[in-house]
Coordinates of C-alpha atoms in Angstrom, one line a residue:
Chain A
X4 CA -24.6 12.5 26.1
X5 CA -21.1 12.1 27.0
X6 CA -19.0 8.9 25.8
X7 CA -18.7 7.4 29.2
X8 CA -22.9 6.6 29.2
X9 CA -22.6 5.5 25.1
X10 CA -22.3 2.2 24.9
X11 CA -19.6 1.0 22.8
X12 CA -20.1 1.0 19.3
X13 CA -19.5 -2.0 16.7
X14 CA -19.7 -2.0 13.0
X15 CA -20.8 -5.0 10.3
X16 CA -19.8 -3.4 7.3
X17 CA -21.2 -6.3 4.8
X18 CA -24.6 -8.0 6.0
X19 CA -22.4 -11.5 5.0
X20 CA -20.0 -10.7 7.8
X21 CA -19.1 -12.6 11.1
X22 CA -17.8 -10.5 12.6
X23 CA -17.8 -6.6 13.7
X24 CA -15.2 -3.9 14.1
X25 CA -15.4 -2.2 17.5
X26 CA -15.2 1.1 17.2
X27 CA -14.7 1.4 21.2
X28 CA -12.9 0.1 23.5
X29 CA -15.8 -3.1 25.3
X30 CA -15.0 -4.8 28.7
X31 CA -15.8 -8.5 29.5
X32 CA -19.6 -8.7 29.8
X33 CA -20.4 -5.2 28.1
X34 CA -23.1 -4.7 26.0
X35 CA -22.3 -3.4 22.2
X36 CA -24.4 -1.8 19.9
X37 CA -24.3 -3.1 16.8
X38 CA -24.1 -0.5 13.6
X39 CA -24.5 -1.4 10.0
X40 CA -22.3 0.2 7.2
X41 CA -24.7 3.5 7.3
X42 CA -24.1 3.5 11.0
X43 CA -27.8 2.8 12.2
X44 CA -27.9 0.5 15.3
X45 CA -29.6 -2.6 14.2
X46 CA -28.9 -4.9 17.8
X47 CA -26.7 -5.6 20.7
X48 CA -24.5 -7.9 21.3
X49 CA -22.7 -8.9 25.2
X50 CA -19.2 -9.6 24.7
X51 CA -17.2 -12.2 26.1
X52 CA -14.1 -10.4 26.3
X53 CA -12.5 -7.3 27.1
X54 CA -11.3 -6.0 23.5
X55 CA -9.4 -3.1 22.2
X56 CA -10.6 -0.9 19.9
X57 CA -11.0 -1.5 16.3
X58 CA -10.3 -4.6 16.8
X59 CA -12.8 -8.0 16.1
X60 CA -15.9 -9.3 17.8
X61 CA -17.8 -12.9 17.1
X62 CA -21.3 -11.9 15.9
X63 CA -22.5 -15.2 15.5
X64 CA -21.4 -18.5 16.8
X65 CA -18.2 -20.0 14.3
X66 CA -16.8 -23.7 14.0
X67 CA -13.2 -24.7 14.2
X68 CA -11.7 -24.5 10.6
X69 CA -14.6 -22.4 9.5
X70 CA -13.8 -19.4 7.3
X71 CA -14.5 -16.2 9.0
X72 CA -16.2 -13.3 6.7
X73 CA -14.8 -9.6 7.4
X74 CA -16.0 -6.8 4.6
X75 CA -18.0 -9.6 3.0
X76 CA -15.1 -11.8 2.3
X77 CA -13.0 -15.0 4.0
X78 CA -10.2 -13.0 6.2
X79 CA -9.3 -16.5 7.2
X80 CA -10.2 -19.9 9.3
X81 CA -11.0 -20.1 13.3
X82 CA -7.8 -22.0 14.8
X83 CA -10.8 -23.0 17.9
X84 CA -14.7 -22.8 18.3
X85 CA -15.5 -19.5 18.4
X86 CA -18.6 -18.2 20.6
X87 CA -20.8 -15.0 19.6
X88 CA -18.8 -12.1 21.5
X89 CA -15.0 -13.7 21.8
X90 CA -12.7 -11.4 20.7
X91 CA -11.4 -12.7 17.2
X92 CA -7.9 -12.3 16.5
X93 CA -4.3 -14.0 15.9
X94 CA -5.5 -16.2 19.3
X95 CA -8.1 -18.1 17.4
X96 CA -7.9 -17.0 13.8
X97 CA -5.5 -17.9 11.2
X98 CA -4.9 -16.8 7.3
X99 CA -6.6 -19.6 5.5
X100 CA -3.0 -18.4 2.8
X101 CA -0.2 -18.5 3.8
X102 CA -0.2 -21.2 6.4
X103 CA 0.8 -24.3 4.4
X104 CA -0.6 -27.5 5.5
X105 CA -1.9 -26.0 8.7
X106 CA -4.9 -26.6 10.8
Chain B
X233 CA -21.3 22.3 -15.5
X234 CA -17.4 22.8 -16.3
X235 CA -14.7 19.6 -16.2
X236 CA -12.5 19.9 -13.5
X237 CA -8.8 21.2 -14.2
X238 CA -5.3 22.0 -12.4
X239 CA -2.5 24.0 -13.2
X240 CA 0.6 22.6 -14.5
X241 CA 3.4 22.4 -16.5
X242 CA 3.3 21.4 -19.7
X243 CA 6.4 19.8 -21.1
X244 CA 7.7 19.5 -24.1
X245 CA 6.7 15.9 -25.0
X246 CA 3.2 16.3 -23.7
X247 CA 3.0 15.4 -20.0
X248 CA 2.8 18.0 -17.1
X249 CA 4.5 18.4 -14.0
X250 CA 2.9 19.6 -10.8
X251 CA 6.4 20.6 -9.4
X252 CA 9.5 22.0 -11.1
X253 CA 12.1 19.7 -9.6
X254 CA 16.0 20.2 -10.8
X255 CA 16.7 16.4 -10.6
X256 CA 20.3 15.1 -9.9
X257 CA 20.5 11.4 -10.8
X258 CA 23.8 9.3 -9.9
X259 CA 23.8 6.0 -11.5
X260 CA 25.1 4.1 -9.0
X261 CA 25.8 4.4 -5.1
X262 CA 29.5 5.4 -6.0
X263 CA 28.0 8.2 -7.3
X264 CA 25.8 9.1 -4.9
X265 CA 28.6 11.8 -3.0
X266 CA 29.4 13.2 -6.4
X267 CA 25.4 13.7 -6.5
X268 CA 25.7 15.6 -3.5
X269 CA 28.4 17.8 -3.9
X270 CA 27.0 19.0 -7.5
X271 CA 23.8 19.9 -5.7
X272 CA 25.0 21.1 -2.6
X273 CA 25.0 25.0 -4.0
X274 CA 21.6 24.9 -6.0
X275 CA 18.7 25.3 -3.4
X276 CA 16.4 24.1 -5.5
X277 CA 18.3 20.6 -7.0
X278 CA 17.4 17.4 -5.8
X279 CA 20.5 14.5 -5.4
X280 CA 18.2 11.6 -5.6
X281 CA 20.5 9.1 -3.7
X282 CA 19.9 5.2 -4.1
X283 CA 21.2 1.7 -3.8
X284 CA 22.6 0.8 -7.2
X285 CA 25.7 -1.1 -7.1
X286 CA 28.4 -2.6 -9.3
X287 CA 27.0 -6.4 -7.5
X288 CA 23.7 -7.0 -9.3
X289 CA 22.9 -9.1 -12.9
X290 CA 21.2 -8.9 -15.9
X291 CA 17.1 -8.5 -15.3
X292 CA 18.0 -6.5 -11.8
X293 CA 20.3 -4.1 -13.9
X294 CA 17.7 -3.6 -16.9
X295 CA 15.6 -2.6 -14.0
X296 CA 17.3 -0.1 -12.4
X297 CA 18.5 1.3 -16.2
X298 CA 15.0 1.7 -17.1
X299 CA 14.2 2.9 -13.4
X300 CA 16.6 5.8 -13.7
X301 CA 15.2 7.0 -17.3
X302 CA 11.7 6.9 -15.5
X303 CA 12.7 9.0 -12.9
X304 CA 14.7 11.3 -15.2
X305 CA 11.6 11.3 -17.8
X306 CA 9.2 11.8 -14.8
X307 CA 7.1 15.1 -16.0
X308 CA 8.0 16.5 -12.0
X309 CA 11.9 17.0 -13.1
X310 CA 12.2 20.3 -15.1
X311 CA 16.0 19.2 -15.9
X312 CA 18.3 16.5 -15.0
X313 CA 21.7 16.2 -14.2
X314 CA 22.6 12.5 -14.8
X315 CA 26.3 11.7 -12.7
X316 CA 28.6 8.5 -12.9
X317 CA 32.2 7.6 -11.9
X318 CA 32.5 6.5 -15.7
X319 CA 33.1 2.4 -14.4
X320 CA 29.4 2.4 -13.2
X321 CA 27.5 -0.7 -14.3
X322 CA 24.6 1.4 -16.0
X323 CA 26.2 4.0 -18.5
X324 CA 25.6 7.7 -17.9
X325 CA 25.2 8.8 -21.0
X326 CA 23.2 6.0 -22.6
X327 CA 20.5 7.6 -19.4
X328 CA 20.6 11.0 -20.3
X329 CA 20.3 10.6 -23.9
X330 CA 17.2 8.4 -22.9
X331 CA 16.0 11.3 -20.9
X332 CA 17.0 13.8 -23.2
X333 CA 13.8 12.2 -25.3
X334 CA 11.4 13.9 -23.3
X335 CA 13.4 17.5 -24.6
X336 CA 14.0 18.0 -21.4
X337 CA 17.1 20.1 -20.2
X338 CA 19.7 17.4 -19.5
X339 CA 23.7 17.1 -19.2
X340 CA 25.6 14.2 -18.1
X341 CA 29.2 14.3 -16.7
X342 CA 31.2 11.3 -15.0
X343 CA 34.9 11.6 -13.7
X344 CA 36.1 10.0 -16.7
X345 CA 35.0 12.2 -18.9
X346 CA 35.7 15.6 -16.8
X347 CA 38.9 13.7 -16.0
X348 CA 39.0 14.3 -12.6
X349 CA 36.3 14.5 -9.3
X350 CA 37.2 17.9 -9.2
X351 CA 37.0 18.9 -12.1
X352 CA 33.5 16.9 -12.6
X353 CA 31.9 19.1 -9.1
X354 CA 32.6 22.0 -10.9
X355 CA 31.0 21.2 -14.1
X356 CA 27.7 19.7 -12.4
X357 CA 27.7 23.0 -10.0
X358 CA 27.9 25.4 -13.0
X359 CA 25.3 23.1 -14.8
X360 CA 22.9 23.5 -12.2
X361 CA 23.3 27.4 -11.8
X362 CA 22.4 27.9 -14.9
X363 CA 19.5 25.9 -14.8
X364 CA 17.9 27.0 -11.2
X365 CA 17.1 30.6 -13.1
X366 CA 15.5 29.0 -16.4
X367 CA 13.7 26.1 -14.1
X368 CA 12.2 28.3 -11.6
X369 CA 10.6 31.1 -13.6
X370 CA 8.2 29.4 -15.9
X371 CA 4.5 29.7 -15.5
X372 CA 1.9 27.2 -14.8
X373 CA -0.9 26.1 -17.7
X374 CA -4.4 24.8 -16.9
X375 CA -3.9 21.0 -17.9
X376 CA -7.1 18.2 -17.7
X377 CA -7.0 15.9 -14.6
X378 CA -6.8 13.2 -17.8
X379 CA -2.9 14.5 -17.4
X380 CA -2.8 13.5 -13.7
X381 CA -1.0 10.0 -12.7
X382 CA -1.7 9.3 -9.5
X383 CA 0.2 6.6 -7.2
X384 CA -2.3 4.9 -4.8
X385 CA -1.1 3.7 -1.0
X386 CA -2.2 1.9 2.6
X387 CA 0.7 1.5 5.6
X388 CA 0.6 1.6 9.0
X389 CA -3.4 -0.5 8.4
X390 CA -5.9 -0.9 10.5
X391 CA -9.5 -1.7 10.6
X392 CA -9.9 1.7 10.4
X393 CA -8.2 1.9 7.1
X394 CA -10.8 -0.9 5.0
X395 CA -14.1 2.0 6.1
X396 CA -12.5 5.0 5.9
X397 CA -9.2 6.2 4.2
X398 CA -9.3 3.5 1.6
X399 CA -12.9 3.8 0.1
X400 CA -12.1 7.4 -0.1
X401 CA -9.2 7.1 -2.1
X402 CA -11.1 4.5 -4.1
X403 CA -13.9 6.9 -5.1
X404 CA -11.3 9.4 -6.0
X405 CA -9.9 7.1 -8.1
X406 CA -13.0 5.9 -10.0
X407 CA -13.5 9.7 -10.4
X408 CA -10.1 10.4 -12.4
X409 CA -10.6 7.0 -14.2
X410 CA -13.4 7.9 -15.5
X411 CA -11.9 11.8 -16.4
X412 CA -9.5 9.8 -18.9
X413 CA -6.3 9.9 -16.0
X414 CA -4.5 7.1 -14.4
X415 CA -3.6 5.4 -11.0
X416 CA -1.2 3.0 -10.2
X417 CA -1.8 0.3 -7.5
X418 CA 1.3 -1.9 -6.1
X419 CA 2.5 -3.8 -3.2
X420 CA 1.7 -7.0 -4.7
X421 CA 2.3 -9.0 -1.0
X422 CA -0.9 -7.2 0.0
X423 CA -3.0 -8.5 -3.1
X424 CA -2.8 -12.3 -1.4
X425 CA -6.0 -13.4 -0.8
X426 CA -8.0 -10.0 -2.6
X427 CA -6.6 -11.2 -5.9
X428 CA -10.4 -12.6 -7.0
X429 CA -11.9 -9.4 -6.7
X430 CA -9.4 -8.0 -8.6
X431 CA -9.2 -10.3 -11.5
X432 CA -12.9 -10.3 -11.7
X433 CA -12.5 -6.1 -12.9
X434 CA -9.3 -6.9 -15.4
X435 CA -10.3 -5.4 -18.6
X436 CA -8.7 -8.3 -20.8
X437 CA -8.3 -12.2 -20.1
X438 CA -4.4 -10.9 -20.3
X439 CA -4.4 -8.9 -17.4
X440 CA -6.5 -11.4 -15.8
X441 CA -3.7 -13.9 -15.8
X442 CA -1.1 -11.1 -15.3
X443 CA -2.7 -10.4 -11.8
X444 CA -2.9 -13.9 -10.9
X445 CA 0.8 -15.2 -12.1
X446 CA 2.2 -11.6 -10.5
X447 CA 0.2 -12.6 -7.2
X448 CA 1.2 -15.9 -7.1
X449 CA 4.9 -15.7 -7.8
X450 CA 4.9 -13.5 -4.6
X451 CA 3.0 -16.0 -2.4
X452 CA 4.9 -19.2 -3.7
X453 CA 7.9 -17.0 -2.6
X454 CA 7.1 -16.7 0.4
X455 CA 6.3 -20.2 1.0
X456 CA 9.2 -21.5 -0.6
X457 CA 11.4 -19.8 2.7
X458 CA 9.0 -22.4 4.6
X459 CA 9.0 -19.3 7.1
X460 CA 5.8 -18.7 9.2
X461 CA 5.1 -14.9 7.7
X462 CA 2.6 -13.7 10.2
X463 CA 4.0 -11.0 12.6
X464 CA 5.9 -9.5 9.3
X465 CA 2.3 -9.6 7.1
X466 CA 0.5 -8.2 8.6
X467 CA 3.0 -6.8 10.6
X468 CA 3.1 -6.0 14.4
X469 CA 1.6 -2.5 14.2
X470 CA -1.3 -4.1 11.6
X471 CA -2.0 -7.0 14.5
X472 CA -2.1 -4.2 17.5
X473 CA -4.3 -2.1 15.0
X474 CA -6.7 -5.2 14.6
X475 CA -5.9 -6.7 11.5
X476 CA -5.6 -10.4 12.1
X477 CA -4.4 -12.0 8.8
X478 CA -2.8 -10.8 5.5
X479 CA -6.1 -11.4 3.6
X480 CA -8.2 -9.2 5.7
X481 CA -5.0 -6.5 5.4
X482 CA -5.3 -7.4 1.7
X483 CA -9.0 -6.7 1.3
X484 CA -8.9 -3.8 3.0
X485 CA -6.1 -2.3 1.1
X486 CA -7.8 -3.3 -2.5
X487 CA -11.0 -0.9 -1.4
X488 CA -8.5 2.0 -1.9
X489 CA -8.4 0.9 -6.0
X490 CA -11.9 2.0 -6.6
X491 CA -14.5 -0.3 -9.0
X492 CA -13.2 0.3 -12.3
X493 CA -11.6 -2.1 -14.9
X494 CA -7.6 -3.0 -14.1
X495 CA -6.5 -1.9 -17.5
X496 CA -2.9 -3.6 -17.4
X497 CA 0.2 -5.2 -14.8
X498 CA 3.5 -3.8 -15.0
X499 CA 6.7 -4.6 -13.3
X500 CA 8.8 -2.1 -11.4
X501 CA 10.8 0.7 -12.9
X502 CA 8.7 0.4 -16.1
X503 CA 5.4 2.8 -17.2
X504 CA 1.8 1.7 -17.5
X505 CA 0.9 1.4 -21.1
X506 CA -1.7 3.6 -21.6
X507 CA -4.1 5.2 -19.3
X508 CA -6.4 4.0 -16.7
X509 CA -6.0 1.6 -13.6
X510 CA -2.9 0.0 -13.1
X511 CA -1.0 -2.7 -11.0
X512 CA 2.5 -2.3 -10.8
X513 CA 4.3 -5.3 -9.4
X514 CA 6.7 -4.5 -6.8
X515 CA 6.5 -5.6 -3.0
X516 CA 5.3 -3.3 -0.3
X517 CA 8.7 -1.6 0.5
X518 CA 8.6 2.0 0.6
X519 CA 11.8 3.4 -0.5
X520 CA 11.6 0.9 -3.4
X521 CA 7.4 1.5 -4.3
X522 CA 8.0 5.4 -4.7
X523 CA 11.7 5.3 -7.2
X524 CA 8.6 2.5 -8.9
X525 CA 6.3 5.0 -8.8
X526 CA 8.2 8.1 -9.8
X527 CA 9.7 5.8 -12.0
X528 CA 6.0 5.3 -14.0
X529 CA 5.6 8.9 -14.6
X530 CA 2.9 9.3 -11.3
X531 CA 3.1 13.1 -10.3
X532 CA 2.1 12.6 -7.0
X533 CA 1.0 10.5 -4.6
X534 CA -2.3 9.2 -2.1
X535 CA -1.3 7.7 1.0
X536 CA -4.0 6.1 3.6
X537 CA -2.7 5.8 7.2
X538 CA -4.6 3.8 9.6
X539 CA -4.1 4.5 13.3
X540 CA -2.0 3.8 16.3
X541 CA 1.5 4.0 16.4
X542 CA 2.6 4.3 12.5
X543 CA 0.7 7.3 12.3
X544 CA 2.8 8.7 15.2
X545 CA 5.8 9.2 12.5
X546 CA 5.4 12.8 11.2
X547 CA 7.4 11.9 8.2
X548 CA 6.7 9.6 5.4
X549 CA 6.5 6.6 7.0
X550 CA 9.1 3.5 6.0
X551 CA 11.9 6.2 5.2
X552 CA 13.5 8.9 7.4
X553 CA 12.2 12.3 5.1
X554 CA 9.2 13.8 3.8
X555 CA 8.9 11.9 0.3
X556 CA 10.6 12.7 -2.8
X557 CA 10.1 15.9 -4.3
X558 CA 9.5 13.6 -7.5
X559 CA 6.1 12.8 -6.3
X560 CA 4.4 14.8 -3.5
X561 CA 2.7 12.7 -1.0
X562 CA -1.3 13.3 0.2
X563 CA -1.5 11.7 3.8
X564 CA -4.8 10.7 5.1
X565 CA -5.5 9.7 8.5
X566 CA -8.6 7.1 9.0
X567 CA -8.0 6.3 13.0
X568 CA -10.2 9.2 15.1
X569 CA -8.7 8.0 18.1
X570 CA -5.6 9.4 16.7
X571 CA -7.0 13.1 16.1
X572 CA -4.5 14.7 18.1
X573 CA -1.9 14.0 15.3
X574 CA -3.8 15.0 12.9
X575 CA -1.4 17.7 11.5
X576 CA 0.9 15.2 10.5
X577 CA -2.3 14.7 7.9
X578 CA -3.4 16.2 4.6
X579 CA -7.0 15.1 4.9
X580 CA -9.1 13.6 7.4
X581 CA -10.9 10.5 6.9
X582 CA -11.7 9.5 10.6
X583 CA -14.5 11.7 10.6
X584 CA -16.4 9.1 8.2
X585 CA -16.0 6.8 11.8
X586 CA -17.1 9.7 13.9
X587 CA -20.5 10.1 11.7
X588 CA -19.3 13.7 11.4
X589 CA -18.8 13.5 7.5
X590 CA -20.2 10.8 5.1
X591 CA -17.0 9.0 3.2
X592 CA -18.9 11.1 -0.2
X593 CA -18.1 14.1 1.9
X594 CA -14.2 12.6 2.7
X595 CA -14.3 11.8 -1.0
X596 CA -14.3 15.2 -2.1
X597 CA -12.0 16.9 0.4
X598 CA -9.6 14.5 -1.2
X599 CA -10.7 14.9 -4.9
X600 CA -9.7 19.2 -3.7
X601 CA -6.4 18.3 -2.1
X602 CA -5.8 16.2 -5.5
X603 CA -6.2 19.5 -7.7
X604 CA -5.2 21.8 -4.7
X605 CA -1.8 19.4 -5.2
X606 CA -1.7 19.2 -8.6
X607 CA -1.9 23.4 -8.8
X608 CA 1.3 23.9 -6.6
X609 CA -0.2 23.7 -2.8
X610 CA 2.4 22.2 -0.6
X611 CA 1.1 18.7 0.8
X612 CA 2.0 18.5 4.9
X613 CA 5.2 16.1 3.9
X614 CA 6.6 18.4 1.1
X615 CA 7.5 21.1 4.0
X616 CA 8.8 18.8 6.2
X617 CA 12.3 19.5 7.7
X618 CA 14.1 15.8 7.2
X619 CA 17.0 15.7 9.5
X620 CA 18.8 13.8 7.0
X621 CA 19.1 12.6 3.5
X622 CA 17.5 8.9 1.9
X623 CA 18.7 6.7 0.3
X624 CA 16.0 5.0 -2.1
X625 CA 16.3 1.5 -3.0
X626 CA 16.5 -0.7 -6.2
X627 CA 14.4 -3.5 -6.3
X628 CA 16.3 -6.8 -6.1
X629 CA 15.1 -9.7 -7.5
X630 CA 18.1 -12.1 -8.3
X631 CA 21.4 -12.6 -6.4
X632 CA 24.2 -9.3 -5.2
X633 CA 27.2 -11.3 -5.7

């Protein structure tokens, strides 16, 4: 099977997470496979977004301000509602640290 | 079924070297030419050039003084040639009679005391001569991996790094923990927001605190500049690689520390106490973390790479050479979309992301390279051709006046 028929891949490496690493680049509307941390395809996800790989993808739907769980821990807080296959970076996520006061 | 070994050697006060380096140590930036010339007729002698001036105080002095014996006492130098003007602000001899502890070869020579420049080139040159021969020929001993001090590293990060360079280097390390060796952790900037999981594993409610006040003075710092420090942590090649905040750059980097107990803190330019897992507090500044490292006895070094443009650089990325002989560097590459570059790298960890290898599998091509390393095999950085010299730097805590 070559990599142009694959669909692109996307990893949950803690069950807690949510969100997934792309491990390919995804276009706006693609469908991802979802992988968990042994790899094994477990469900698909459409994204809303063209994202770059390795980069972040909104597994489930998140709240403004809610903490955002990457690796089974709080990588930070959403800066705006964020929908189930957004792209999740610096746009709409912030370190919940080193921003004092903050949103 | 046998314990696992390398070949070393063994010096006289116990510790063993994996290389035979003929270390020439100025002790101050004044210094640094005299370094140069002295070495510039010994193949094998290393000027380790650095920042020290006559402008820093008290704690940032002690510092460097203790950084210098470190590196002088650091089992990789066979012999050292310790070098001053004679109106440095750390004393020449006072180093080399530290280093001369270790029963070591050492001299020491400033201009003052050969009584001119001249005069002082010739003596370091002659000095060195005679120990290239001596330094060269000896023979390596099987030595215990419990002998093995190994510095632990993440740069150029991304979320490539937190599944597959990283958790190798972390089982490696739980495996020499638990042969009786040590690793060193630093880059206490990247601990921000992984400092929990970390302090959960301290082996006493002392290095539980130690963590947490060493973690905190570094974050308070950073707030007190009231400066906004996203786009320098993580920095702009992190944020194009995918990583998003400092914490998830700082839980990623903490998987490369294994699951064993932290057995102590210590700050830069001094030695763990003891062996085990250690945090050595010191920011994430590469010419300053390896002089740290080399510093703390660690004989060589592991160093995860991520992806994307960082890896690009074919030397040791955040300085302008391949390393410091002091401390051999092992470069692993964890981005598979960066394969074609994959020379630049001593093991590959993107295969774990490929499903080609399970990170077990990665795990033990490293644990190899460790020994491999540790027996005399050249690491990809150790041959490379620098087209210039480094400068390493001090750390700097309080004001250069």
């Amino acid at each position: 099977m070559g990599a142009t028929e694959r669909k692109p891949r996307a990893l949950v490496v803690d069950e807690k997470d949510s969100v997934a690493i792309l491990l390919d680049p995804a276009k706006r509307g693609e469908a991802v496979t979802l992988l968990d941390g042994s790899l094994s395809a477990f469900g698909t996800l459409k994204t809303r977004a063209s994202i770059e790989p390795f980069h972040k993808v909104a597994i489930r739907e998140i709240a403004e301000g809610e903490s955002v769980l990457k690796l089974g821990e709080v990588i930070g807080r959403t800066s705006c509602p964020i929908a189930r296959g957004d792209h999740v970076h610096v746009h709409n996520l912030v370190s919940a640290r080193l921003s004092r006061g903050g949103s | 079924m046998q314990a696992d070994c390398f070949r070393g050697f063994r010096r006289s006060d116990g510790q063993v070297g994996i290389r035979n380096s003929l270390l020439v140590l100025p002790v101050g930036q004044c210094a640094n030419e005299l370094a140069l010339r002295c070495a510039s007729e010994a193949p094998d002698a290393f000027p380790l050039l650095h920042t020290q001036p006559c402008a820093h105080l008290g704690e940032d002095n002690e510092a460097a003084h203790r950084c210098l014996v470190g590196l002088g006492r650091n089992p990789n130098a066979a012999a050292v040639l310790v070098v001053g003007i004679g109106c440095d602000s750390l004393p020449a001899k006072g180093i080399a009679e530290e280093i001369a502890g270790t029963g070591k070869p050492v001299q020491w020579l400033t201009v003052e005391s050969c009584g001119s420049w001249e005069s002082a080139v010739r003596r370091g040159r002659a000095w060195l001569k005679l120990q290239e021969s001596a330094v060269i020929s000896r023979p390596r001993e099987e030595a215990s991996m419990s002998d093995l001090v190994l510095g632990i590293k993440c740069g150029g990060s991304d979320a490539t790094s937190a599944v597959a360079g990283n958790p190798a280097i972390g089982e490696a390390v739980d495996r020499l923990i638990e042969a009786g060796g040590t690793a060193i952790f630093s880059e206490t900037t990247e601990l921000i927001g992984a400092e929990h999981l970390l302090m959960a594993r301290a082996a006493t409610p002392r290095v539980r605190s130690e963590i947490q006040r060493v973690v905190s003075r570094v974050e308070d710092s950073i707030l007190a500049t009231g400066v906004d420090p996203r786009g320098t942590q993580p920095t702009p090649g992190n944020i194009a690689g995918g990583l998003t905040t400092l914490e998830e750059k700082s839980l990623g980097g903490v998987i490369k520390t294994g699951t064993r107990s932290i057995s102590g803190v210590f700050p830069w330019g001094a030695r763990p106490a003891g062996k085990g897992l250690h945090l050595m507090d010191c920011p994430a500044n590469v010419p300053q973390l390896l002089l740290g490292w080399a510093a703390a006895g660690a004989q060589l070094l592991a160093f995860s790479v991520g992806g994307g443009l960082p890896a690009r650089i074919p030397s040791l990325i955040g300085t302008n050479v391949g390393g410091l002989p002091l401390l051999p560097v092992i470069k692993l590459l964890s981005n598979p979309r960066d394969r074609d570059v994959v020379a630049y790298f001593d093991v590959n960890a993107s295969t774990v992301l490929e499903g080609h290898e399970s990170l077990d599998e990665v795990a033990r091509s490293l644990w190899d390279r460790l020994i491999a390393t540790a027996s005399g095999r050249h690491t990809y950085l150790e041959d490379y051709p620098a087209p210039a010299v480094q400068i390493w730097e001090m750390l700097v805590r309080g004001p250069t006046i």
